[in-house]
XYZ file of C-alpha atoms in Angstrom:
323
model
C 56.192 -72.370 -11.820
C 53.672 -73.378 -9.190
C 49.966 -73.437 -9.888
C 47.514 -72.257 -7.262
C 45.616 -74.862 -5.267
C 42.478 -74.000 -7.238
C 44.354 -74.505 -10.518
C 45.698 -77.854 -9.316
C 42.227 -78.938 -8.229
C 40.902 -78.014 -11.666
C 43.747 -79.975 -13.279
C 42.854 -82.984 -11.116
C 39.196 -82.648 -12.117
C 39.938 -82.481 -15.849
C 42.333 -85.440 -15.574
C 39.634 -87.449 -13.847
C 37.108 -86.374 -16.496
C 39.466 -87.354 -19.305
C 40.346 -90.736 -17.796
C 36.686 -91.608 -17.219
C 35.740 -90.392 -20.695
C 38.378 -92.537 -22.401
C 37.290 -95.566 -20.399
C 33.717 -95.047 -21.564
C 34.772 -94.488 -25.187
C 36.616 -97.810 -25.065
C 33.465 -99.482 -23.769
C 31.515 -98.049 -26.701
C 34.051 -99.570 -29.095
C 34.019 -102.950 -27.346
C 30.203 -103.023 -27.390
C 30.079 -102.184 -31.085
C 28.389 -98.828 -30.477
C 31.179 -97.019 -32.304
C 33.144 -98.115 -35.358
C 35.929 -95.588 -34.954
C 39.357 -95.855 -33.366
C 40.722 -94.297 -30.208
C 44.318 -93.285 -29.692
C 44.440 -93.135 -25.907
C 46.263 -90.285 -24.238
C 46.434 -92.146 -20.932
C 49.613 -91.058 -19.160
C 50.010 -87.889 -21.223
C 47.144 -85.858 -19.728
C 49.353 -83.371 -17.873
C 50.631 -81.847 -21.112
C 47.343 -80.662 -22.558
C 45.871 -79.756 -19.182
C 48.933 -77.798 -18.085
C 49.110 -76.022 -21.431
C 45.449 -75.036 -21.492
C 45.699 -73.639 -17.961
C 48.040 -70.999 -19.402
C 45.676 -70.033 -22.239
C 42.745 -67.668 -22.540
C 39.359 -68.839 -23.763
C 39.894 -67.163 -27.135
C 43.360 -68.624 -27.722
C 43.412 -71.251 -30.460
C 44.174 -74.920 -29.767
C 45.177 -77.401 -32.453
C 45.301 -80.708 -30.618
C 46.981 -84.032 -31.252
C 45.383 -87.401 -32.047
C 45.550 -88.161 -28.300
C 43.487 -85.091 -27.596
C 40.690 -85.993 -25.163
C 42.318 -84.289 -22.162
C 43.448 -81.388 -24.329
C 40.027 -80.404 -25.635
C 38.287 -81.016 -22.308
C 40.829 -78.726 -20.659
C 40.124 -76.058 -23.278
C 36.450 -76.143 -22.386
C 34.652 -78.383 -24.850
C 31.603 -80.033 -23.288
C 31.813 -83.721 -22.440
C 28.424 -84.576 -23.950
C 29.472 -82.892 -27.221
C 32.749 -84.816 -27.292
C 30.950 -88.115 -26.711
C 28.274 -87.155 -29.228
C 30.878 -86.611 -31.931
C 32.569 -89.909 -31.093
C 29.248 -91.688 -31.554
C 28.295 -89.729 -34.678
C 25.325 -88.043 -32.982
C 23.923 -84.742 -34.191
C 24.307 -83.268 -30.699
C 28.074 -83.516 -30.975
C 30.325 -80.485 -31.284
C 30.371 -80.930 -35.075
C 26.891 -82.394 -35.351
C 28.356 -85.882 -35.481
C 30.485 -85.076 -38.527
C 33.691 -85.270 -36.508
C 33.203 -88.934 -35.655
C 36.475 -90.820 -35.466
C 39.473 -90.598 -33.078
C 37.849 -87.557 -31.477
C 37.919 -84.916 -34.225
C 35.771 -82.421 -32.331
C 35.828 -78.723 -33.208
C 34.283 -75.819 -31.312
C 35.674 -72.347 -32.105
C 33.805 -70.685 -29.237
C 36.164 -72.544 -26.897
C 39.152 -72.025 -29.174
C 39.130 -75.724 -30.101
C 40.187 -75.536 -33.744
C 40.527 -79.224 -34.503
C 43.064 -81.915 -35.255
C 44.436 -82.587 -38.719
C 43.365 -85.800 -40.402
C 46.962 -86.353 -41.520
C 50.021 -86.341 -39.288
C 51.899 -83.104 -39.760
C 48.943 -81.278 -41.281
C 48.354 -79.247 -38.136
C 51.629 -77.343 -38.384
C 50.550 -75.165 -41.284
C 46.984 -74.811 -39.990
C 48.090 -73.585 -36.572
C 50.697 -71.265 -38.080
C 48.005 -69.903 -40.381
C 45.791 -69.213 -37.375
C 48.668 -67.371 -35.704
C 49.196 -65.362 -38.889
C 45.501 -64.503 -38.915
C 45.656 -63.265 -35.317
C 48.684 -61.140 -36.171
C 46.985 -59.662 -39.241
C 43.854 -58.864 -37.232
C 45.971 -57.090 -34.651
C 44.561 -58.952 -31.653
C 46.688 -60.670 -29.032
C 45.430 -64.219 -29.339
C 47.966 -67.013 -29.556
C 47.890 -70.315 -31.418
C 49.198 -73.526 -29.861
C 49.757 -76.843 -31.592
C 50.347 -80.125 -29.746
C 52.026 -82.866 -31.750
C 54.069 -86.029 -31.346
C 57.791 -86.345 -31.950
C 57.061 -88.516 -34.979
C 55.076 -85.718 -36.615
C 58.030 -83.399 -36.044
C 59.847 -85.303 -38.801
C 57.322 -84.188 -41.400
C 58.395 -81.434 -43.762
C 55.463 -79.247 -42.768
C 57.036 -78.759 -39.336
C 60.052 -77.045 -40.848
C 58.010 -74.951 -43.267
C 55.723 -73.683 -40.516
C 58.502 -73.200 -37.944
C 60.531 -71.125 -40.377
C 57.577 -68.908 -41.309
C 56.507 -68.467 -37.674
C 60.015 -67.462 -36.625
C 60.568 -65.193 -39.623
C 57.310 -63.303 -39.105
C 57.401 -63.533 -35.278
C 53.981 -65.122 -35.167
C 52.185 -65.658 -31.814
C 52.748 -69.422 -31.968
C 53.595 -72.116 -29.426
C 54.776 -75.509 -30.650
C 54.311 -78.164 -27.943
C 55.855 -81.553 -28.746
C 54.580 -84.558 -26.785
C 57.589 -86.863 -26.980
C 56.471 -90.271 -25.709
C 59.450 -92.019 -27.269
C 57.638 -93.940 -30.003
C 56.343 -93.151 -33.471
C 53.735 -95.913 -33.427
C 56.238 -98.745 -32.781
C 59.487 -97.080 -33.869
C 61.691 -95.829 -31.007
C 62.651 -92.166 -31.199
C 66.355 -93.026 -31.445
C 65.703 -95.024 -34.634
C 63.676 -92.302 -36.341
C 65.400 -89.064 -35.380
C 69.092 -88.176 -35.426
C 68.909 -85.905 -32.364
C 67.898 -86.800 -28.831
C 65.762 -83.723 -28.230
C 63.279 -82.288 -30.708
C 63.749 -78.945 -28.938
C 67.238 -78.710 -30.460
C 65.602 -77.806 -33.767
C 64.599 -74.415 -32.386
C 68.205 -73.272 -32.771
C 67.937 -73.522 -36.555
C 65.051 -71.058 -36.522
C 66.470 -68.746 -33.857
C 63.521 -69.329 -31.546
C 63.495 -70.005 -27.787
C 62.945 -73.564 -26.600
C 62.386 -75.530 -23.421
C 62.375 -79.173 -22.341
C 60.005 -80.106 -19.523
C 58.764 -83.171 -17.660
C 55.527 -83.975 -19.445
C 54.204 -85.861 -16.424
C 54.338 -82.686 -14.314
C 51.344 -80.435 -14.984
C 52.994 -77.495 -13.211
C 56.173 -77.778 -15.269
C 54.164 -77.735 -18.494
C 52.030 -74.854 -17.250
C 55.083 -72.766 -16.386
C 56.796 -73.308 -19.730
C 53.657 -72.593 -21.743
C 52.801 -69.527 -19.657
C 56.209 -68.012 -20.431
C 55.798 -68.847 -24.121
C 52.327 -67.279 -24.191
C 53.601 -64.073 -22.594
C 56.411 -63.948 -25.150
C 54.003 -64.508 -28.035
C 51.506 -61.883 -26.851
C 54.274 -59.299 -26.544
C 55.250 -59.756 -30.196
C 58.438 -61.739 -29.591
C 57.419 -64.689 -31.745
C 57.149 -68.468 -31.356
C 58.542 -70.964 -28.854
C 59.221 -74.688 -29.182
C 58.538 -76.726 -26.036
C 59.294 -80.433 -25.757
C 57.467 -82.383 -23.060
C 59.052 -85.752 -22.283
C 56.245 -88.165 -21.543
C 55.043 -91.778 -21.531
C 51.923 -93.356 -22.922
C 50.514 -96.048 -20.692
C 48.394 -97.726 -23.367
C 49.333 -98.815 -26.879
C 49.494 -96.606 -29.936
C 45.966 -97.820 -30.703
C 43.563 -100.140 -28.914
C 44.576 -103.706 -29.724
C 48.218 -102.750 -30.202
C 50.247 -105.857 -29.145
C 53.052 -103.541 -27.948
C 55.725 -106.118 -28.751
C 58.148 -103.268 -29.371
C 58.457 -102.479 -25.650
C 58.832 -104.599 -22.544
C 56.346 -105.138 -19.745
C 58.872 -103.556 -17.388
C 58.871 -100.385 -19.486
C 55.082 -100.205 -19.398
C 55.062 -100.816 -15.638
C 57.613 -98.035 -15.157
C 55.415 -95.669 -17.178
C 52.452 -96.390 -14.891
C 54.534 -95.331 -11.891
C 54.851 -91.898 -13.505
C 51.104 -91.437 -13.921
C 50.475 -87.652 -13.911
C 47.270 -88.142 -11.944
C 49.281 -89.597 -9.050
C 51.679 -86.645 -9.144
C 48.821 -84.125 -8.998
C 47.318 -85.944 -6.013
C 50.684 -85.830 -4.240
C 51.046 -82.105 -4.930
C 47.571 -81.412 -3.579
C 48.193 -83.514 -0.471
C 51.410 -81.578 0.169
C 49.375 -78.359 0.065
C 46.820 -79.556 2.557
C 44.057 -80.893 0.324
C 42.508 -83.963 1.910
C 41.534 -87.224 0.239
C 37.880 -86.547 1.062
C 37.902 -83.525 -1.243
C 39.495 -85.498 -4.069
C 37.002 -88.324 -3.640
C 34.163 -85.804 -3.828
C 35.545 -84.618 -7.180
C 35.780 -88.224 -8.399
C 32.143 -88.828 -7.495
C 31.076 -85.587 -9.185
C 32.911 -86.531 -12.366
C 31.380 -90.015 -12.434
C 27.936 -88.432 -12.222
C 28.925 -85.862 -14.841
C 29.989 -88.642 -17.211
C 26.711 -90.525 -16.864
C 24.735 -87.346 -17.520
C 26.909 -86.534 -20.544
C 26.437 -90.025 -21.995
C 22.668 -89.777 -21.534
C 22.604 -86.385 -23.267
C 24.767 -87.595 -26.145
C 22.698 -90.753 -26.641
C 19.446 -88.763 -26.644
C 20.338 -87.276 -30.036
C 19.840 -89.018 -33.357
C 22.746 -90.309 -35.400
C 24.006 -88.132 -38.229
C 22.636 -89.286 -41.574
C 22.042 -88.226 -45.160
C 20.668 -84.855 -44.088
C 24.092 -83.917 -42.720
C 26.169 -84.938 -45.771
C 26.549 -81.380 -47.082
C 26.505 -79.671 -43.702
C 29.454 -77.419 -42.979
C 30.858 -77.291 -46.498
C 30.527 -73.500 -46.584
C 31.933 -71.067 -44.025
C 29.422 -70.373 -41.284
C 27.151 -73.227 -42.326
C 26.707 -75.604 -39.412
C 22.904 -75.397 -39.343
């Protein structure tokens, strides 16, 4: 399903924003300004951006540990994301979400990322159940890696979502590796999407480097969920350009494999699509310049706030208490 030129331009902008943001977060780590880790989503940006383009503002996103592009696409502010990464009180969670980008902002439908792999399955299914009980037509979407799909919580949540026809979209980002373990050595089936058959739910396999392919699959799943037809399992085949974590020696894959992944950079594909539809390089360069300026302003805003300290220890323990 094709996106409009405006949608593609927005996808290009968010990709640029995400790439620049991750580069700056890495600089913070290298300079000792942040003691947390970053699991880079470089190369996988099209999945979250394409998915979020098919969602409404009030739909609920449970993102993966490579979630920078995902939460930016859903609407979270860049200065709040950076603020959380640096543990600043101006962050989306007042600096309490510091660490591998655990930002939360319900007004954008950004519901968070589980601190344990596989924990998001039951949380996102619970959110879908809540929407169904309230009688509204919001949907819940959970992005996760193929390694997490081997956790028992996946099966528990998938069964419940299918049984109760919950408005749920499962979106698997299959980059081929669970940390350093190849997919073929950890899972007995080639495609995670095959598991949908066991729960009598629709499924799709898409090119995770193609933002339009992801958008089309998620849009269909959203329409199905809103109409009361239940969940969908989508598997996006993708590649991560960087290691599992920063400093990962990556001795489990060859340099040729990494080089091949870079040739399938989703940002390049979006640029090619835009060029084919008559968008000139001058317009793309203008967006790049705007996003560079936006990043610098966001960093300045984030750094202007104090670091979270003892006063924030008990903040947010009770529902509605983020003051």
